XYZ file of C-alpha atoms in Angstrom:
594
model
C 44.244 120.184 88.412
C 44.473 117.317 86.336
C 43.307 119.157 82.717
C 45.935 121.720 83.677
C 48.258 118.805 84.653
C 47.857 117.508 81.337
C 48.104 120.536 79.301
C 51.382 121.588 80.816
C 53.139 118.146 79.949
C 51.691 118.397 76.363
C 53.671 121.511 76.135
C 57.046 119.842 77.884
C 56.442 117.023 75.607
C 56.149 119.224 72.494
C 59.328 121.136 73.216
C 61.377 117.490 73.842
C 60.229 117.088 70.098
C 61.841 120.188 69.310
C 59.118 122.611 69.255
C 59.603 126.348 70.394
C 56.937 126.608 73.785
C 56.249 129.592 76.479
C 58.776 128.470 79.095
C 57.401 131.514 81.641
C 54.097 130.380 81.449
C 55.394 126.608 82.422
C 57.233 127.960 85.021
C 53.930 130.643 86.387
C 51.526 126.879 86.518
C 54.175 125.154 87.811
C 55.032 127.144 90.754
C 51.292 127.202 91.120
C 51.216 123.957 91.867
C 53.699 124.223 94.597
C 51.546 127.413 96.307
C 48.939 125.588 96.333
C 51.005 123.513 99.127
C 51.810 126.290 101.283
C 50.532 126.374 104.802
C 48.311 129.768 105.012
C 49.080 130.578 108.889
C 52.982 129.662 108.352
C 54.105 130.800 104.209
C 57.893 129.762 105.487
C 56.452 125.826 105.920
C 55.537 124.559 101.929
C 54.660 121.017 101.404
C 55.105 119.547 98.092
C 52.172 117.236 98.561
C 49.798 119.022 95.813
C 52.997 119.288 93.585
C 54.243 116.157 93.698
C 50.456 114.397 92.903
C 49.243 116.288 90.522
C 52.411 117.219 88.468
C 55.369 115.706 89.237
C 53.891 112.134 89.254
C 52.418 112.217 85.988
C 55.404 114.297 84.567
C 57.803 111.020 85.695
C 55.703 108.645 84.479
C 55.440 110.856 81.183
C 59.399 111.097 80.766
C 60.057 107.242 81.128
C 57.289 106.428 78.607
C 58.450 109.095 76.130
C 62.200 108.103 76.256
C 61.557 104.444 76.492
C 59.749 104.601 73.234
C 62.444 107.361 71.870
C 65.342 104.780 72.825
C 64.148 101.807 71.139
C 63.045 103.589 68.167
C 66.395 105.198 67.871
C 68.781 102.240 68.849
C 66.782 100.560 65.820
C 67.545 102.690 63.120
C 71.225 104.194 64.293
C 74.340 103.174 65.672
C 75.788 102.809 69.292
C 77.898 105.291 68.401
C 75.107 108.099 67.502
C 72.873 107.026 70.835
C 75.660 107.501 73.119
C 75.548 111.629 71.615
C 71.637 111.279 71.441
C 71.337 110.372 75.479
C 74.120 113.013 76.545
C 72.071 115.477 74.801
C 68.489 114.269 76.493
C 70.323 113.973 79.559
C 71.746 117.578 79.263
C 68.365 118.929 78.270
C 66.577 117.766 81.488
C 69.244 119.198 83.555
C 68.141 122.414 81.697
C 64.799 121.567 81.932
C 64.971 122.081 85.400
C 67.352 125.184 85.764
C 64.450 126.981 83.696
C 61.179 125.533 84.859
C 61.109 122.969 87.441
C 61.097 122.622 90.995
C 63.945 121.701 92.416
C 63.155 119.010 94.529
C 62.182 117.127 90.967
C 66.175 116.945 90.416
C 66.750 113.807 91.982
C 63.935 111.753 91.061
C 63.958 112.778 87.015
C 67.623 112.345 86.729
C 67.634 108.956 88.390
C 64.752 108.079 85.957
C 66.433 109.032 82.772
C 69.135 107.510 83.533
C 67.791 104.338 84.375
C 65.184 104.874 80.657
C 68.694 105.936 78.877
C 71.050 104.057 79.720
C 70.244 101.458 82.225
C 68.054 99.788 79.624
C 70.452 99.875 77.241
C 73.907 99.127 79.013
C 73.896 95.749 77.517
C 74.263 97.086 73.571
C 76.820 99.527 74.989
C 78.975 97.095 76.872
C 79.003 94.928 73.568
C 79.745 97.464 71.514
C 82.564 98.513 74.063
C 85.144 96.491 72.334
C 84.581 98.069 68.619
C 85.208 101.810 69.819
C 88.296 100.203 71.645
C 89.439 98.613 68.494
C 89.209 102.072 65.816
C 90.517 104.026 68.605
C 86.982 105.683 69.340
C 88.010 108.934 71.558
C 85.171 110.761 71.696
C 82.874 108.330 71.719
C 85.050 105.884 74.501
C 84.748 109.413 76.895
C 80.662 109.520 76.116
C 80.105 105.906 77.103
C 82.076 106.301 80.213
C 80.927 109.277 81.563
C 77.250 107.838 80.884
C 78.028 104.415 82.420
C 79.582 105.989 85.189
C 76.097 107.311 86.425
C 74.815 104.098 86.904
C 75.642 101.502 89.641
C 77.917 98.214 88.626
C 78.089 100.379 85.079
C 81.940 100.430 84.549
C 82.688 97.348 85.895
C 82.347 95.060 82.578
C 83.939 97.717 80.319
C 86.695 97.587 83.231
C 87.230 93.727 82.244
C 87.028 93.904 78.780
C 89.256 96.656 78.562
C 92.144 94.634 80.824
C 91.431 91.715 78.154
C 91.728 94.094 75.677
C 95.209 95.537 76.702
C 96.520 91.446 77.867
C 95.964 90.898 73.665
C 97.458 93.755 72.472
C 100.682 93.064 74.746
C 100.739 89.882 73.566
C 99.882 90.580 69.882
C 102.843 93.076 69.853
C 105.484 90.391 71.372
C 104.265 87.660 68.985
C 104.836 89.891 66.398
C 107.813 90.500 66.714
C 108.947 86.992 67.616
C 107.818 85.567 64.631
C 106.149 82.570 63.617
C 107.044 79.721 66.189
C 109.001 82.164 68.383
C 111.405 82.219 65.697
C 113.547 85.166 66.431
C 113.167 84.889 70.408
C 116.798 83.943 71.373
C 118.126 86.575 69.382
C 115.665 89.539 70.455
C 117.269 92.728 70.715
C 116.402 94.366 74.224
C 115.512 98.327 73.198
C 113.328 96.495 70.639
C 111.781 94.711 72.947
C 111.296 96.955 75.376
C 109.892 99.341 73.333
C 107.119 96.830 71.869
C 105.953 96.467 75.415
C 106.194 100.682 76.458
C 104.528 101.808 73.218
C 101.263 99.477 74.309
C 101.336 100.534 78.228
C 101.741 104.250 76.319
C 98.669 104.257 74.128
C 96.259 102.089 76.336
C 97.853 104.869 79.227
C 96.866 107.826 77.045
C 92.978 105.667 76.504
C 92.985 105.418 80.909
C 94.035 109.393 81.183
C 91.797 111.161 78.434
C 88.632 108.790 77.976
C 88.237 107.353 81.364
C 89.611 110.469 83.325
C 92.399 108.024 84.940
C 88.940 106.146 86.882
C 90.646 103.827 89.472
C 89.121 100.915 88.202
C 90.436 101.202 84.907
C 93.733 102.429 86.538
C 94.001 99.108 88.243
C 92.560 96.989 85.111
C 95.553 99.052 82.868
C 98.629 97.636 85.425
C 96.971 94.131 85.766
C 97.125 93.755 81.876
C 100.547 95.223 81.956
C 102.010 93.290 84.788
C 100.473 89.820 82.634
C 102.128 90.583 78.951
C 105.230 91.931 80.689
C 106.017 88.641 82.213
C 104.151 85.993 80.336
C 104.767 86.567 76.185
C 106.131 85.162 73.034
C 109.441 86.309 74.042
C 109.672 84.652 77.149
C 107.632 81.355 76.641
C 107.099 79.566 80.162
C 110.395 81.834 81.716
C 109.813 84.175 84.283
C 113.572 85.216 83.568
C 113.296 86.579 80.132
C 111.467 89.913 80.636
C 113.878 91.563 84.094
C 116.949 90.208 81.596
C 115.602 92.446 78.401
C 114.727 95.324 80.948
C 118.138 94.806 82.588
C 120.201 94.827 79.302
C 118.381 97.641 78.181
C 119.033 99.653 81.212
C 122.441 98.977 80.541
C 122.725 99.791 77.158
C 121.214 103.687 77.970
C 123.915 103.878 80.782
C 126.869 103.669 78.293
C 128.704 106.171 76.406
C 127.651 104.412 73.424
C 124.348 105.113 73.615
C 122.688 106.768 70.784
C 120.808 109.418 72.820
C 122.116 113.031 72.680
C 120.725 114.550 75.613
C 120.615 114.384 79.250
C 117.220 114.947 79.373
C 116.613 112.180 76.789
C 118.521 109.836 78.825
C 116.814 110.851 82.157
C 113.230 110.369 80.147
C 114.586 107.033 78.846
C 115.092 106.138 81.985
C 112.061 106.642 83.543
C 110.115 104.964 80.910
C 112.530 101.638 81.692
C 110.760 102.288 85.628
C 107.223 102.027 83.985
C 108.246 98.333 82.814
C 109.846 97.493 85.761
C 106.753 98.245 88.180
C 105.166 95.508 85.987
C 107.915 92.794 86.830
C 107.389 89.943 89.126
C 111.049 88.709 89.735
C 112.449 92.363 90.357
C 115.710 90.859 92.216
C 116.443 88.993 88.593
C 116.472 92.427 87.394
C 118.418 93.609 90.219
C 121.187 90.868 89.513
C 121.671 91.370 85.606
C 121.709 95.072 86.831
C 124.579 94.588 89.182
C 126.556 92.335 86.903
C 126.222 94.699 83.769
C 127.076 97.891 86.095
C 129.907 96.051 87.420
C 131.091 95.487 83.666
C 129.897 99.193 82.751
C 132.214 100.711 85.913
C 135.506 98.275 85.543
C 135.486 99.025 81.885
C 134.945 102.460 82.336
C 132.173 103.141 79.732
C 129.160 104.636 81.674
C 127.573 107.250 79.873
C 127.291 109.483 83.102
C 127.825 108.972 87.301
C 124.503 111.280 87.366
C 122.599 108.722 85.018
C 124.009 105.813 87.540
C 122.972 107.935 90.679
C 119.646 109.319 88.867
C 119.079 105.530 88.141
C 120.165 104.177 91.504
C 117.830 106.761 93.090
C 115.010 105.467 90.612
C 115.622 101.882 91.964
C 115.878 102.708 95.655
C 112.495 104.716 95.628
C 110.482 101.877 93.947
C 112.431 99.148 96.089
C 113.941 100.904 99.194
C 118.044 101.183 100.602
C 118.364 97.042 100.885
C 117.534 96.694 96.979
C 120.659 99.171 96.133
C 123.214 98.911 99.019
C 125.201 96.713 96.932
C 125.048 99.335 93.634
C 126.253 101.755 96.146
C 129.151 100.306 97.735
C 130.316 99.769 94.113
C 130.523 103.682 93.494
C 132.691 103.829 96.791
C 135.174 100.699 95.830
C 135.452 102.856 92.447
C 136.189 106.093 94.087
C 138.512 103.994 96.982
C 140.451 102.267 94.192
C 141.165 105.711 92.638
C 142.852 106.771 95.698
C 144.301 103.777 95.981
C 146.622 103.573 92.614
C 147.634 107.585 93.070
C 148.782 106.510 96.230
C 150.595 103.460 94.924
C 152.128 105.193 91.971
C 153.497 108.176 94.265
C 155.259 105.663 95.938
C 156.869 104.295 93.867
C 157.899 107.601 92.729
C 159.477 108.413 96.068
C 161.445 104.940 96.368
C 163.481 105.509 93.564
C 163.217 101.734 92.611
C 162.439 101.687 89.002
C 161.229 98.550 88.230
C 158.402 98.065 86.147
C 158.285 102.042 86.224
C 157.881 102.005 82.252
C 154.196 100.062 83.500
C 151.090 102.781 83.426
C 148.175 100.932 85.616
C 145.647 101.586 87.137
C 143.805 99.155 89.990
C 140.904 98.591 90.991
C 140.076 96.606 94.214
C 136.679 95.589 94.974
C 134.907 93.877 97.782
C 133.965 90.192 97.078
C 130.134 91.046 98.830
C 129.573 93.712 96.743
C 130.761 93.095 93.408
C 129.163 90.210 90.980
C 132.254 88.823 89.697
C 134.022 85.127 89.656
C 137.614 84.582 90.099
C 138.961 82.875 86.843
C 138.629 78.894 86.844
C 141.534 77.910 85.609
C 145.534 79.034 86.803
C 147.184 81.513 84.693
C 150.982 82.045 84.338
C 151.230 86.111 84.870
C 153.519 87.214 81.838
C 157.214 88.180 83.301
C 156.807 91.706 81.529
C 154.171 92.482 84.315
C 154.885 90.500 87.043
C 157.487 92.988 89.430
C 154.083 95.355 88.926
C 151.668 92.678 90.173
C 154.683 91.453 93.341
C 154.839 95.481 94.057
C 151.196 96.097 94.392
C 150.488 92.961 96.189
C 153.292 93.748 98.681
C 151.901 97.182 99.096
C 148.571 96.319 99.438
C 149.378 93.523 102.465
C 151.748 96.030 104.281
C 148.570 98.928 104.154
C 146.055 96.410 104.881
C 146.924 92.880 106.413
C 144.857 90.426 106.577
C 143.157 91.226 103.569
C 142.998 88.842 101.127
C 143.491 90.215 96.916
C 142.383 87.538 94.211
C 143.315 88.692 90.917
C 140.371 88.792 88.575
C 142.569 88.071 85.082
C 139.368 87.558 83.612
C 138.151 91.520 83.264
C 141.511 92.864 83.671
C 142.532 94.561 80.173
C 145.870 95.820 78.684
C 146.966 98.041 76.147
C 150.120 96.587 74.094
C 152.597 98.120 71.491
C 153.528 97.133 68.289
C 156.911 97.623 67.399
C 156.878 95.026 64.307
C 155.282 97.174 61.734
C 156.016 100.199 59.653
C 153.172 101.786 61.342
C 152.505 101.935 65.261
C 149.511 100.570 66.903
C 147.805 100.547 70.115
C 146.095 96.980 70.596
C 143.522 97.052 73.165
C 143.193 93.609 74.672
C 142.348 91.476 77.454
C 144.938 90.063 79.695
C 144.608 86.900 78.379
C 144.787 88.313 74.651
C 147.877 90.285 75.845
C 149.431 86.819 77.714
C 149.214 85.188 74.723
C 150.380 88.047 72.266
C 153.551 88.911 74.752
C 154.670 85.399 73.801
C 155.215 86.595 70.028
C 158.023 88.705 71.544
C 160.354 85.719 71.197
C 159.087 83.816 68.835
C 157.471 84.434 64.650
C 154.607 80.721 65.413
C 153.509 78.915 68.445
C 151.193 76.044 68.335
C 148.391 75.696 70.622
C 150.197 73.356 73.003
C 153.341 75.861 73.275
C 150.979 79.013 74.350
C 148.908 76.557 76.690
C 152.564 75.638 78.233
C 153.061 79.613 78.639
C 149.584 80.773 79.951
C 147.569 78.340 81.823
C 144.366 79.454 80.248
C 142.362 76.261 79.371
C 142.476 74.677 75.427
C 138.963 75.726 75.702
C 139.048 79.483 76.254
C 142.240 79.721 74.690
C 140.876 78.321 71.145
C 137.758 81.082 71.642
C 140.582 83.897 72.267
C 143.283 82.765 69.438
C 139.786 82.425 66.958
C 139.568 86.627 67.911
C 142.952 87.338 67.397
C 142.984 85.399 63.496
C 139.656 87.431 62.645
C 141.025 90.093 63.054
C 143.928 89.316 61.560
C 146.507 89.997 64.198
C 147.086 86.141 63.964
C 147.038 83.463 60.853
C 145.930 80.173 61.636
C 147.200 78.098 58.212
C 147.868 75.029 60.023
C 146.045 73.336 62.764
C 146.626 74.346 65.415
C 149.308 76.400 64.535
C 149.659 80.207 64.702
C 152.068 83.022 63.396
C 152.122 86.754 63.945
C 150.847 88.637 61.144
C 153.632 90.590 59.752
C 151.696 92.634 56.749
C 148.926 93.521 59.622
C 146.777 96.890 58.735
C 144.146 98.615 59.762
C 142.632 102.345 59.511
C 142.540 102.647 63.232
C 145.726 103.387 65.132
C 143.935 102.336 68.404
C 142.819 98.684 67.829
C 139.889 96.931 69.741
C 140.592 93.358 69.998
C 138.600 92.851 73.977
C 135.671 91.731 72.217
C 133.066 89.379 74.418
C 133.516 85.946 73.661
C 130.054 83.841 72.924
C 131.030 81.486 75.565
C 131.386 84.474 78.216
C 127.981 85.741 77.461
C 125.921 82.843 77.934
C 128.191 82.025 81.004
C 127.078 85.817 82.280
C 123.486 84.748 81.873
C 123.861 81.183 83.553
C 125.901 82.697 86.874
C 123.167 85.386 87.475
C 120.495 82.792 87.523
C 122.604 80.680 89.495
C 122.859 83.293 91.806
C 119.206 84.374 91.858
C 118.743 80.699 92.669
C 121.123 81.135 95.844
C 119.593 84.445 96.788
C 115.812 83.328 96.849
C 116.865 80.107 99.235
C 117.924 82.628 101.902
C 115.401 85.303 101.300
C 112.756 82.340 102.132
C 114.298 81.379 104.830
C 115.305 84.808 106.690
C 111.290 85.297 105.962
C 110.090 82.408 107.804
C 112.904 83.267 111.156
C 111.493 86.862 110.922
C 107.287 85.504 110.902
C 107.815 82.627 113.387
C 110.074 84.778 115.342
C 107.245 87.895 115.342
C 104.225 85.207 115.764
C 106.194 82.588 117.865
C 103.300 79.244 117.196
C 101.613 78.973 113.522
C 99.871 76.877 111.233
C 101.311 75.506 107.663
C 99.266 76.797 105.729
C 99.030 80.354 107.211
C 103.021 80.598 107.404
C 103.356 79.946 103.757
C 100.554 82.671 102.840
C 102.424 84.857 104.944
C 105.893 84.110 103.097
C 104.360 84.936 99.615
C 102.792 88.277 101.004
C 106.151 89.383 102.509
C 108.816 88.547 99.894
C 105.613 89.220 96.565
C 106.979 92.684 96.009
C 110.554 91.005 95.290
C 109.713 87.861 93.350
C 107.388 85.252 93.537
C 108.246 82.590 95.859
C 107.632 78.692 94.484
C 105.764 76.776 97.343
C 107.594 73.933 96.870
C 110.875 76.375 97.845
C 108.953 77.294 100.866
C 108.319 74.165 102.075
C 111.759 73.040 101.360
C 112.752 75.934 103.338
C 110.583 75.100 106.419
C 112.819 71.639 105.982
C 115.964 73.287 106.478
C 114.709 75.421 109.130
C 113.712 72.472 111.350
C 117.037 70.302 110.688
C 118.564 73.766 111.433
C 116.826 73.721 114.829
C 115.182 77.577 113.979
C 111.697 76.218 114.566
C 109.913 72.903 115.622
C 106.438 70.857 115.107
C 104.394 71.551 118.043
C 103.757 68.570 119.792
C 101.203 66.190 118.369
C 100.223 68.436 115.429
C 101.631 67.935 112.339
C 100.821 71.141 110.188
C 101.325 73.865 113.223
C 105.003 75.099 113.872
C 106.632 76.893 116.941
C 109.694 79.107 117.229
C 113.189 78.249 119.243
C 114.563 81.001 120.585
């Protein structure tokens, strides 16, 4: 047995060094030895026991010395790169090996040893060289070393940490990049720039997870951890967990208005699915959510969305990722928009039918909008309505009280806009303008100059504001400010437009914007904690400190990240409130009042 033992695994050795050998013949001594098992009185009952001793023993003990020596010889002459082929091939060979000549009980036990010899022995040099083929974009070989480390236990795991490490740098390489040296440029980072910085890493390292690591779970999971850390935490937004839902925010916004620069539907709809991929990856998603509702607010009163499908398709984007409570509120803005519609036709037919024509020469529309839906502050200062529009404003306000009563209207003067007349100039313009803009160009009606003081006297609008506004109207010439504090109507005023856009954004308005949603994220979170807390102590009735604050950040996670200092502050107001106690003689364990 043993000579012909010995002969046969010369020949298996020969053809693993590439010679050409008599595979039937192999395959005739082989089965041989497995006959040799077979009961005589039963042939349906073989045992393996004469097999398995005198062949497949030796043979295993064979294979690991020849690739062990193979391996090491080979790793010390070539690259990484070149084993990783080299193994597949051996590996694929055996697999043959035993299609054509083997028994196949031998499957298990050869495989498991080559791929301990193969690539056990060498996962070290693989993991380290890991990072290189991640580096020049390796493909091919990135696929090879996966589906080889995949055969052995614990294999993946380090490549699965160095490739999460791998992904945090690049996001943050990209951001810093951009930022410049010593965040340079990070106040005045445009959003689609940024945004796209962040979505063209999550893209590649994506396409690395789908085609060289066949979208593993692991790697899955190491690919959103990166993502979720360099989407919050980078260059661009320094120790703020604000920055990033702002960008994403102002982004969104800027694809839902007509201005946009994309010329499809289908461009717009892919646009805004990409902005979903970021916003998976952000920890404060009711940020978002606020800058969202404040610029759609803006986007809808100023009528400039591109599309009411890309608001619904975006809406519906929203509400599947962060279900009906996240978007009631963008919703009953559609409906106030639609209501206030109705609304004016109604109002204009009557005064069509009253005959009265007072003001009739006035084409408005109005839009009124619930106070718990809509993001917007009354103004904070008076303002003296101009007497050319007031009968509208008195009719309207009458109307409105007689349909509804009850109802309280504040006039929002601060995003209500007007188009104005010239009749001063050879040619005829249409100034588009704010209502304070028009306020204060109305006054020129009666008089050529006004100083600062005198159009104070006639609006209300604070020296403050009113400087920023009167600064618009002399750039663009409408105004000349010679004297300080002194300005005259423009009497040799051009331009090539006939329809002139003078309700541009004043730098004070925009940072305000900014500071009121934070404010208001700030106001939100308080009672978000603190409906959390009624809703555990009311489910759990008696628990501990420690375990009531663990269960806050699980609950309320998916929204934003809850400070435990604002927990425990909570827990404060909740017990001057009277919502839950101490238990008696324990310190750290609370109970609920009914």
């Amino acid at each position: 047995h043993t000579k012909l033992a010995s002969a046969i695994l010369r020949l298996i050795e020969a053809q693993r060094n590439g010679e050409t050998i008599d595979q039937g013949l192999v395959k005739k001594v082989i089965d041989s030895f497995v006959s040799l098992g077979l009961d005589e009185t039963d042939t349906n009952k073989a045992s393996l026991e004469v097999y398995k001793e005198h062949f497949e023993g030796p043979f295993i003990a064979a294979t690991e010395k020849y690739y062990k020596t193979e391996s090491e010889a080979f790793l010390a002459e070539n690259t990484v790169s070149d084993y990783l082929k080299r193994a597949e091939e051996r590996l694929r060979e055996e697999e043959d090996r035993i299609e054509r000549y083997l028994n196949a009980n031998t499957r298990k036990t050869l495989i498991s040893k080559c791929e301990h010899v193969l690539i056990r022995e060498h996962a070290e040099k693989m993991w380290d060289d890991f990072q290189q083929l991640l580096d020049y974009d390796k493909d091919e070989d990135l696929q090879r070393m996966y589906a080889l480390l995949a055969r052995i236990p614990e294999g993946l795991e380090p490549l699965r940490k160095k490739f999460e490490d791998h992904v945090k740098r690049a996001g943050q390489a990209a951001i810093a990049k951009l930022v410049g040296e010593g965040g340079a440029n990070a106040d005045s980072l445009e959003p689609k720039v940024y945004v796209d910085a962040l979505l063209e890493v999550y893209r590649k390292n994506q396409h690395t997870v789908q085609r060289s690591f066949k979208n593993e779970m692991g790697f899955v999971a190491a690919l959103d951890k990166a993502c979720r850390d360099f989407v919050n935490r980078n260059a661009a937004t320094g120790t703020s967990t604000t920055k990033s839902p702002e960008l994403l925010a102002k982004h969104a916004d800027a694809l839902l208005r007509k201005s946009n620069k994309l010329a499809e539907e289908v461009e717009l709809e892919e646009a805004l699915n990409q902005t979903m991929v970021l916003f998976k990856y952000i920890d404060d998603k009711d940020v978002f959510q606020t800058f969202y509702t404040t610029k759609l607010s803006k986007r809808l009163i100023h009528g400039v969305s591109a599309s009411d499908e890309a608001e619904a398709s975006m809406i519906s984007k929203l509400k599947d990722a962060c279900g009906f409570e996240y978007t009631n509120k963008l919703q009953r803005m559609f409906t106030d928009m639609s209501l206030s519609k109705d609304l004016t036709d109604q109002f204009k037919e009557r005064i069509e039918q009253s005959g009265d024509s007072t003001g009739a020469d006035i084409n408005l529309s109005i839009l009124v909008l619930g106070t718990n839906f809509w993001p917007l502050n009354p103004p904070s200062h008076e303002f003296i309505i101009p007497r050319e529009i007031l009968p509208t404003y008195e009719r309207f306000t009458r109307y409105y009280q007689n349909k509804h009563s009850g109802r309280k209207l504040t006039w929002l003067w601060n995003y209500s806009k007007n188009e104005l007349r010239t009749n001063y100039l050879n040619q005829k313009y249409i100034l588009m303008t704010s209502s304070y803009q028009m306020a204060i160009l109305i006054q020129y009606n009666n008089a050529e100059t006004l100083s600062l003081d005198e159009l104070f006297a006639a609006t209300s609008i604070s020296k403050d504001l009113l400087t920023q506004i009167l600064g618009v109207l002399v750039k663009a010439k409408i105004l000349i400010n010679e004297e300080t504090d002194q300005y005259d109507l423009n009497p040799n005023f051009k331009s090539k437009k006939i329809r002139v856009n003078l309700n541009l954004p004043i730098k004070a308005e925009v940072k305000a914007e900014a500071v009121d949603v934070l404010k208001a994220v700030d106001e939100d979170r308080k009672y978000v904690i603190q409906a959390t807390i009624v809703r555990i102590m009311k489910a759990r009735k008696t628990l501990k400190n420690q375990a009531l604050i663990q269960e806050v950040i699980s609950q309320i996670n998916q929204r934003f990240t809850p400070k435990i200092p604002d927990i425990k502050k909570a827990i404060e107001t909740l017990l001057e409130k009277e919502y839950i106690e101490r238990a008696e003689g324990q310190r750290d364990t609370f109970n609920y009042l009914a």
